[in-house]
XYZ file of C-alpha atoms in Angstrom:
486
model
C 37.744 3.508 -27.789
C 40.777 3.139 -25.547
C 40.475 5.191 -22.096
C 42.974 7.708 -21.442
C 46.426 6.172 -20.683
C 46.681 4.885 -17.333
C 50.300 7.034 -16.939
C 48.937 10.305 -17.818
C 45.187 9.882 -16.003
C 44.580 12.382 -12.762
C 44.420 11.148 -9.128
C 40.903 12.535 -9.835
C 40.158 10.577 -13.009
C 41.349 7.028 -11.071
C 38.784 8.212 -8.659
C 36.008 9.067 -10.653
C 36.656 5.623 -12.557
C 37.054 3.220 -9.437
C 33.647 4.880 -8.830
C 32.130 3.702 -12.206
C 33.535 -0.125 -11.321
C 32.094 -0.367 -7.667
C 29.257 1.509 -8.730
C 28.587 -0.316 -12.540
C 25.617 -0.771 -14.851
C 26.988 -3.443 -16.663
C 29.252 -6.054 -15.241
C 30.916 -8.390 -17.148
C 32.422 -11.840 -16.417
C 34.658 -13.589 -18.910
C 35.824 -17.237 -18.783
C 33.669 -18.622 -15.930
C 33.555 -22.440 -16.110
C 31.172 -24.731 -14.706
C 34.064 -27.029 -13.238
C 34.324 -23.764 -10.604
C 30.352 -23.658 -10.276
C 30.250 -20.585 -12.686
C 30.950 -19.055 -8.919
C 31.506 -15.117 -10.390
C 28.585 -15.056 -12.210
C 27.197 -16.688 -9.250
C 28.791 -13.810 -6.957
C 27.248 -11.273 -9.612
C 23.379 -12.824 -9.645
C 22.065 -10.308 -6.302
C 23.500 -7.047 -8.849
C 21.306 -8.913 -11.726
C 18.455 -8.849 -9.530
C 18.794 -5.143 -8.628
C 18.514 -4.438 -12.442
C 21.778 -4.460 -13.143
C 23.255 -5.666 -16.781
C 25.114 -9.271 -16.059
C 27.148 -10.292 -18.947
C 29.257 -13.348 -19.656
C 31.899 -14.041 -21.991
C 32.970 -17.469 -22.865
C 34.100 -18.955 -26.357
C 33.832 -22.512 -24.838
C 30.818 -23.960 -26.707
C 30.427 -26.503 -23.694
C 29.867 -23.788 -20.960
C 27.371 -21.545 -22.319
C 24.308 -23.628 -21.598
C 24.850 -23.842 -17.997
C 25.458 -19.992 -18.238
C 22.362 -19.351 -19.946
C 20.722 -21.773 -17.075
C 21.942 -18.434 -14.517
C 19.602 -16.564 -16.950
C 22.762 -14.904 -18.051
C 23.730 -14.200 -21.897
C 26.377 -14.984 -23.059
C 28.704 -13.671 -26.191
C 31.606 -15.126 -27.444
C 33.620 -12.491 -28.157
C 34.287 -8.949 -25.802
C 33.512 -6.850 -28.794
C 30.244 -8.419 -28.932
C 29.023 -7.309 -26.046
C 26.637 -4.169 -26.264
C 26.943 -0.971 -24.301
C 29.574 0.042 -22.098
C 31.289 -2.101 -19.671
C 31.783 -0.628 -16.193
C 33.854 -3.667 -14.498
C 34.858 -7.103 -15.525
C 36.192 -9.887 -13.649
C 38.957 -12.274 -15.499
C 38.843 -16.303 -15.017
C 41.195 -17.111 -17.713
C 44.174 -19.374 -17.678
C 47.813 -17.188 -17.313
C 48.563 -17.523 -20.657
C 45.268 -16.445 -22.310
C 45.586 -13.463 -20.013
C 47.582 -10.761 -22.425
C 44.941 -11.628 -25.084
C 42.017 -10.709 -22.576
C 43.909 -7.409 -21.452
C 44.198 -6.271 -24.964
C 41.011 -7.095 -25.946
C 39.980 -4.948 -22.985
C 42.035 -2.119 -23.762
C 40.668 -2.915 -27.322
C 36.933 -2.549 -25.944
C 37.101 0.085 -23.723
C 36.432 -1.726 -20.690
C 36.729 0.759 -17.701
C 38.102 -1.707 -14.887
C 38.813 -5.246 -14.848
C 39.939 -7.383 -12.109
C 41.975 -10.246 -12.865
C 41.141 -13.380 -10.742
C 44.201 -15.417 -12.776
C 47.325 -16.233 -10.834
C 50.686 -17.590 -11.430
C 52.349 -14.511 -12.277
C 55.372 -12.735 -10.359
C 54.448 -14.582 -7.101
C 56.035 -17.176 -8.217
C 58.804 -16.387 -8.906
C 59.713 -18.114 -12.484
C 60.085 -16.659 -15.509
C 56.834 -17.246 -17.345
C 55.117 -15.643 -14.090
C 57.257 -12.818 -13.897
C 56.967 -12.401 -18.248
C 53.302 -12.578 -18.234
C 52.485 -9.895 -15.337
C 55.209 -7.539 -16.994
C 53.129 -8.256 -20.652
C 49.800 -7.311 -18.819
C 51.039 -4.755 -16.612
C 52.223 -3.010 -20.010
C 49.525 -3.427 -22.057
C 46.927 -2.326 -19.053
C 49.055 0.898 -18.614
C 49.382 1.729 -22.320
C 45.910 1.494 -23.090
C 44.689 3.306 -19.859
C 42.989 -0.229 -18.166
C 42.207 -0.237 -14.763
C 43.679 -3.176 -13.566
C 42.806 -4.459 -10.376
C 45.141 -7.362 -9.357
C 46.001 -10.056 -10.929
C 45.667 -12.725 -8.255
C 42.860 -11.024 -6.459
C 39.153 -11.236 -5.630
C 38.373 -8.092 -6.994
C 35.745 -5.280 -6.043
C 32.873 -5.418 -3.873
C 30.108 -3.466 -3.116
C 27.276 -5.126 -1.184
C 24.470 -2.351 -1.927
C 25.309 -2.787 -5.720
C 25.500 -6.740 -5.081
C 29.037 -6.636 -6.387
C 31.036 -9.131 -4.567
C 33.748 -11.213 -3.727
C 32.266 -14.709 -2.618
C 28.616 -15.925 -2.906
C 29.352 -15.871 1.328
C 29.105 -12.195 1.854
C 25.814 -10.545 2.945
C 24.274 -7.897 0.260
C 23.637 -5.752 3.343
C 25.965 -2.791 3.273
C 28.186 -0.970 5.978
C 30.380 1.624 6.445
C 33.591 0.041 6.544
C 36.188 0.206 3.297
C 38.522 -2.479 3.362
C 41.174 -2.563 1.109
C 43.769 -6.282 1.225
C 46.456 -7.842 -0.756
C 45.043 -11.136 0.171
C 41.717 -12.428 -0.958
C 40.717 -14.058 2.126
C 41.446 -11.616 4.048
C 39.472 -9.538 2.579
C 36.354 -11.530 2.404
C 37.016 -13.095 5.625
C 37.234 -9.083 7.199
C 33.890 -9.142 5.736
C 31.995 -12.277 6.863
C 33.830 -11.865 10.724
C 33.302 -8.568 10.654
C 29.397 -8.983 9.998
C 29.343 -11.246 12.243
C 30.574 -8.826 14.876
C 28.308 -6.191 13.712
C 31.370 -4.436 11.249
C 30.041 -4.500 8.106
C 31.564 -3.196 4.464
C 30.901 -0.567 2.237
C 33.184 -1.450 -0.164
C 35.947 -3.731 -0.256
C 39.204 -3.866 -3.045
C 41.266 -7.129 -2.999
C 44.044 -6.045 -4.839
C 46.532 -9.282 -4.821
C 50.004 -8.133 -6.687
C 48.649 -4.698 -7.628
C 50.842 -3.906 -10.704
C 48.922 -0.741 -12.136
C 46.609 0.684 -9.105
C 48.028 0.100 -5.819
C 47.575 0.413 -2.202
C 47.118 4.516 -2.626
C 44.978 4.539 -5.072
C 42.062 2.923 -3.173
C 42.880 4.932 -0.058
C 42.308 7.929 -2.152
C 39.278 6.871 -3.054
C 37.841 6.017 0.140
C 39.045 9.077 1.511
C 36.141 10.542 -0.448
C 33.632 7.865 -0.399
C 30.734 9.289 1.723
C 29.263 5.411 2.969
C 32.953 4.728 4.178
C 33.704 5.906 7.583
C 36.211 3.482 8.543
C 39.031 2.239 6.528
C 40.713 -1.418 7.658
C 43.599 -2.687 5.606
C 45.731 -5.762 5.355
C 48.932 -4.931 3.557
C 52.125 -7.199 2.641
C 54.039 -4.242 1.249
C 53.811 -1.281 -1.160
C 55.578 -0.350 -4.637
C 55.948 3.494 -3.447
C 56.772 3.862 0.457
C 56.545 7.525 -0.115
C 53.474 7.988 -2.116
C 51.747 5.100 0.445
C 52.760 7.287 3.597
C 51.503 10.475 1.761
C 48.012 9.125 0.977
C 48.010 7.327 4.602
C 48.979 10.186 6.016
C 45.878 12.312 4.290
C 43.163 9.787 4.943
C 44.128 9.497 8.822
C 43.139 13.466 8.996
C 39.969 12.641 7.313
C 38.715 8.703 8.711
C 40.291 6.584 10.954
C 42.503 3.793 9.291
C 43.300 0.471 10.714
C 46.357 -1.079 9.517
C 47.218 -4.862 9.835
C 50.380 -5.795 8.148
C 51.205 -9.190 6.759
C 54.915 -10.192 7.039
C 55.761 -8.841 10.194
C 58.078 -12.174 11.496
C 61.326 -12.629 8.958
C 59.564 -16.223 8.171
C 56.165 -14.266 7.321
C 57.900 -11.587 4.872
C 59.309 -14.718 3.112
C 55.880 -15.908 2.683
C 54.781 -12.582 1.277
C 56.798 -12.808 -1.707
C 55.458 -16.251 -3.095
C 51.973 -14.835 -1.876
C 51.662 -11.604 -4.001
C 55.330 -10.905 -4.707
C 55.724 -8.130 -2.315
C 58.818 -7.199 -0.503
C 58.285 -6.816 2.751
C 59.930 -3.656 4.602
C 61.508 -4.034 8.086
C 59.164 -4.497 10.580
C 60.177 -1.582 13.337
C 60.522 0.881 9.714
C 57.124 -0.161 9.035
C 55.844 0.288 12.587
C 57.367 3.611 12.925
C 56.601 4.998 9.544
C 52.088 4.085 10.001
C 52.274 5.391 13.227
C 53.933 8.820 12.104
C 51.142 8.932 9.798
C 48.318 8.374 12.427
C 47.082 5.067 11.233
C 45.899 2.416 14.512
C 48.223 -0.546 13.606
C 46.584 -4.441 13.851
C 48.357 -7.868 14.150
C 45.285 -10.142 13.265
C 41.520 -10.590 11.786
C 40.328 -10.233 15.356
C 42.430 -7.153 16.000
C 41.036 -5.383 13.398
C 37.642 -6.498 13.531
C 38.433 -5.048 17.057
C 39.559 -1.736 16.068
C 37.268 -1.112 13.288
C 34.543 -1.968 15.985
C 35.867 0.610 18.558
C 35.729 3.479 15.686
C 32.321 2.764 14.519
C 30.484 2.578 17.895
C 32.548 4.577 20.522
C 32.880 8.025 20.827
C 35.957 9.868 20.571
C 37.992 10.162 24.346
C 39.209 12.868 25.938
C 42.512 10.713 27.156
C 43.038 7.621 28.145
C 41.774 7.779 31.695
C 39.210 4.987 32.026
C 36.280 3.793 34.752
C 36.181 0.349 35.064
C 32.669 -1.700 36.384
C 33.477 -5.616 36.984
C 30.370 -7.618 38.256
C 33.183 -9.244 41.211
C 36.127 -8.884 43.085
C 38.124 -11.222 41.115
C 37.164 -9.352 37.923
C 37.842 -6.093 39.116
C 41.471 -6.901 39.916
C 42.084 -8.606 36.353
C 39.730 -5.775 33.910
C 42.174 -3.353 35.663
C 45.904 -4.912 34.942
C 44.501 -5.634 31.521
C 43.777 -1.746 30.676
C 46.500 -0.911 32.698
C 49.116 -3.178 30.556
C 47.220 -1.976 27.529
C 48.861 1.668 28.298
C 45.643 3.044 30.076
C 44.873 4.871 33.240
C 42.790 3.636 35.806
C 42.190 7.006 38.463
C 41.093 7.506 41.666
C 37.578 9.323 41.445
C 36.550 13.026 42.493
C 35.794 13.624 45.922
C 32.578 14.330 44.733
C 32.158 10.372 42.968
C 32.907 8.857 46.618
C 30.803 11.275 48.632
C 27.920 10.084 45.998
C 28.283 6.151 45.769
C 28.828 6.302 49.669
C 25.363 7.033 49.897
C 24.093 3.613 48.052
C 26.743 1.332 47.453
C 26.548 -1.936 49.019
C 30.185 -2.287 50.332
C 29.817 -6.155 51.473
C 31.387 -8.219 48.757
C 32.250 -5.139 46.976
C 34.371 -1.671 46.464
C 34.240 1.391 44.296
C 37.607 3.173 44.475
C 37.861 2.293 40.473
C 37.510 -0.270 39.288
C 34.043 -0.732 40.726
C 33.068 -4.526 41.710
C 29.444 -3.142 41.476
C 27.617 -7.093 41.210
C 25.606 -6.778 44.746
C 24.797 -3.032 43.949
C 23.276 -3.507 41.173
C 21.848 -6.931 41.359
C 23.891 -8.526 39.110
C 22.615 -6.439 36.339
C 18.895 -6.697 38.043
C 18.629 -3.250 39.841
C 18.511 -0.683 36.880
C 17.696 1.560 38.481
C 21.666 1.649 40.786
C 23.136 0.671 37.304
C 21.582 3.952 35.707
C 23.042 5.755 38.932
C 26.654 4.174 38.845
C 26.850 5.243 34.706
C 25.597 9.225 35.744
C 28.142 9.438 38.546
C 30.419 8.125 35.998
C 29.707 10.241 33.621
C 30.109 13.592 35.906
C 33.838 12.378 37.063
C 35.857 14.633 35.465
C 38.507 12.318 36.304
C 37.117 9.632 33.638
C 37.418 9.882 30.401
C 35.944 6.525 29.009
C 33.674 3.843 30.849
C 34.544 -0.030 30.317
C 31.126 -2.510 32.038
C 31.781 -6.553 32.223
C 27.994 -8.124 31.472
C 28.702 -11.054 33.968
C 27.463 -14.303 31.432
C 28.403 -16.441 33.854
C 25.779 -15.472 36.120
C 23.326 -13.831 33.825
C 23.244 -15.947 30.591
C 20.807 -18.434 31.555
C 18.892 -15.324 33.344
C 18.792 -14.098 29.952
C 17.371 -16.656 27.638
C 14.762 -17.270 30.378
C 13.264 -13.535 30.265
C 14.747 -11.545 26.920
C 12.903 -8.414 28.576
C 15.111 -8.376 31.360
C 18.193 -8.233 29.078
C 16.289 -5.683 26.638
C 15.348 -3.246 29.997
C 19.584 -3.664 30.415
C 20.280 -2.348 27.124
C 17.469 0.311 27.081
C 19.311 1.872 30.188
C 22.788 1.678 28.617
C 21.485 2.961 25.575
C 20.180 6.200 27.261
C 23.407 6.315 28.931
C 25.154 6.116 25.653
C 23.229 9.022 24.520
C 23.397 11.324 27.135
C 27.346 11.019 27.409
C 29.935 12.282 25.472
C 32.509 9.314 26.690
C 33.495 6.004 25.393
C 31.227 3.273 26.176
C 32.042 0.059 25.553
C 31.216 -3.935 26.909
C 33.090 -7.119 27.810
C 31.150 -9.749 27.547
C 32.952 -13.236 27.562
C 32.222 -16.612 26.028
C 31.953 -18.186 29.508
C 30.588 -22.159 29.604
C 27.413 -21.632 27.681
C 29.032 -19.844 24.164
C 25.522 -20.426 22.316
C 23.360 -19.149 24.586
C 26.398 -15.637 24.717
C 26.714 -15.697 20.916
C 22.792 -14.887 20.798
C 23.056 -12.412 23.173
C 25.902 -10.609 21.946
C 24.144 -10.452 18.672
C 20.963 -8.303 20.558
C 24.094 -5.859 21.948
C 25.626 -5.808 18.657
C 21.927 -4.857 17.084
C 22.123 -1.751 19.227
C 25.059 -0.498 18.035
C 27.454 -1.180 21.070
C 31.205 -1.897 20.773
C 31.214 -5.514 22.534
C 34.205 -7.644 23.305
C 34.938 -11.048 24.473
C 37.870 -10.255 26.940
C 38.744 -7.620 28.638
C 41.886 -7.511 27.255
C 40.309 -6.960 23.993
C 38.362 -4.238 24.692
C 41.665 -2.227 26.714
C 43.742 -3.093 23.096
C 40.722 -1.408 21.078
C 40.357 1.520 23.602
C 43.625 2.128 23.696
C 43.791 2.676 20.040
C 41.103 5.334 20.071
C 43.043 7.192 22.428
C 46.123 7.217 20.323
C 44.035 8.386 17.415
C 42.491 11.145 18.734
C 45.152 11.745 20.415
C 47.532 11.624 17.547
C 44.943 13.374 14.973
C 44.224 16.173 17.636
């Protein structure tokens, strides 16, 4: 039977459904063709293995044996496939798609996610006549439609996914994107940088659910504690800014927006069809509402990172430790520029590093160029004395340290324990202290040899950045947060 229709369901009944598709028993995949490498079932095989029900559905008698090869059954009708179906993903060509809809409205299908394009985005009038035909018949037989010209759900500890690319290993970041890439690509970068998804909606034109209906539900979704979005533009301003506005109080929520430049919101419309609003309306409108605001991947890998791992400031006062005095002067205009402070210490901080620091080839008024005290990284025992003084400045609210990989790469690869004794130390740091911590730790000449080590200070859960200015951009956001959620 027909779910309820889609205009009279509940806030709470789109949530408890959108639950049921990231979270399904049976999963369903019609009109996969080999010419594509069967690549959703593909996607689907790590929920199969789990125990999950994998389905196909494809009337094309010169398919089904490489579907059955996947181990997959196949039907070749929707109504002959047993049991209930919790989410289906949509391959079909545009103009089989009204037939599919019905035929899902028709079943009973909870959610289905419609991987087709060439509707409204392109502006001609089959497009535009086919996406109003589905968008009716989806909403008039209570469908949850999720696209068309999308990716779909994931959920990585279902095995629900996007691209045969993403890692099964879930997060605690909910990403939610009008592009497809983007939203797999915020899922392979941000793995990579140790941000990694709980679930993840690419929701391409979004004709029945839209940008506030996945908010809502990862407002509530206990394994999200992050939300990142990339957003061309919304249907509702007000009902986007009202659900925004609720999930800031509850999560932190990074907004990037696509369209920004008058040549980008162009772009938008042949992308997903959205109109893009003015750019300083837009700006003004997410920051009222207490989202952090993003301009690339990197960004908000970067600001999802900074939520996840730091701790929430005070302000925006920070301490900053260079390993030089030509790093000290740059780490400080960077924060500085960013909108930071960079204070003199207590009385009480200089009376204390007067007693130890080593003052030739170095300084400590803040920023600290701390390399000959501490040995380049190799006395632990000054580092562990720098971090509690520190941490006692009631001048400081957050604590910014440059790992020099120029000088300590090699030093590095050579003898792992003496990077592992590093992180120990910062790690008790990190536990004692209620402040921001969080690392720079650049590329420099040897980017192999860094990329390995910035994976062992990713496995310990620390917010690492490649640049300082980076890191003074994520902080800074944090501190407008807080700031802004109180």
């Amino acid at each position: 039977m027909p779910a309820a229709s889609a205009t009279r369901a509940t806030p709470a009944d789109v949530i408890a459904r959108l639950d049921r598709a990231f979270n399904p028993r049976t999963v369903c995949i019609i009109g996969d063709k080999r010419a594509t490498g069967y690549m959703w079932l593909r996607n689907m095989l790590p929920f199969k293995e789990q125990g999950g029900a994998l389905v196909s559905v494809q009337i094309d008698s010169n398919e089904i044996a490489g579907i059955e090869e996947l181990g997959v059954t196949n039907y070749t009708s929707l109504a002959g496939v047993p049991g209930d179906i919790d989410y289906a993903v949509c391959a079909v060509p545009r103009q089989a798609s009204p037939r599919v809809v019905a035929d899902c409205v028709a079943r009973g299908v909870n959610a289905v996610a419609l991987f087709t394009s060439g509707f409204a985005e392109t502006d001609e009038p089959t497009g535009v006549e086919l996406q109003q035909k589905i968008t009716e018949l989806a909403r008039e037989g209570g469908l949850l439609l999720v696209g068309p010209n999308c990716m779909g759900l994931a959920n990585p500890e279902k095995g629900i996914r996007q691209s045969g690319e993403q890692p099964v290993q879930p997060g605690d970041v909910g990403v939610i994107s009008q592009s497809g890439t983007h939203a797999i690509n915020l899922g392979l970068t941000g793995s990579a940088h140790g941000v990694r998804v709980s679930k993840s909606a690419s929701i391409g034109n979004a004709v029945v659910l839209d940008v506030p209906d996945y908010l809502d539900y990862l407002v509530q979704d206990p394994g999200t504690k992050v939300i990142a979005m990339y957003v061309e533009g919304v249907k509702d301003g007000r009902r986007f800014l009202r659900s925004l506005e609720a999930a800031c109080r509850a999560k932190p929520v990074v907004v990037w927006k696509g369209g920004a430049t008058e040549a980008g919101a162009r772009a938008t419309a042949s992308h997903t069809g959205s109109l893009a609003a003015a750019q300083h309306v837009w700006q003004a409108a997410v920051r009222q509402a207490g989202a952090a605001q993003a301009d690339s991947l990197d960004d908000t890998v970067d600001a999802v990172k900074a939520f996840l791992y730091c701790k929430r400031p005070r302000g925006p006062r920070v301490a900053l430790m260079a390993m030089t005095g030509g790093q000290s002067v740059v780490i400080t205009d960077a924060f500085v520029r960013a909108g930071l402070d960079v204070p003199l210490l207590t009385a009480a901080s200089y009376e204390k590093l007067a007693s130890f620091f080593n003052i030739i080839g170095g300084s400590y008024r803040n920023p600290l160029d701390m390399g000959g005290t501490v040995g380049f990284g190799g006395s632990q025992e000054n580092l562990g004395r720098l971090l509690d003084i520190l941490d006692e400045d009631e001048n400081v609210d957050a604590i910014v340290m440059e790992m020099a990989t120029g000088f300590l790469a090699r030093r590095w690869q050579a003898d792992p324990a003496s990077l592992d004794a590093v992180l120990d130390l910062l790690a008790a740091h990190r536990q004692r202290s209620e402040k921001p911590f969080l690392i720079v730790l650049h590329p420099a000449h040897i980017e192999d040899i860094v990329a390995q080590v910035r994976r062992r200070i990713q496995d310990r859960s620390f917010a690492v950045f490649p640049s300082f200015e980076r890191a003074a951009r994520s902080l800074r956001r944090l501190v407008e947060y807080y700031g802004a959620v109180g």
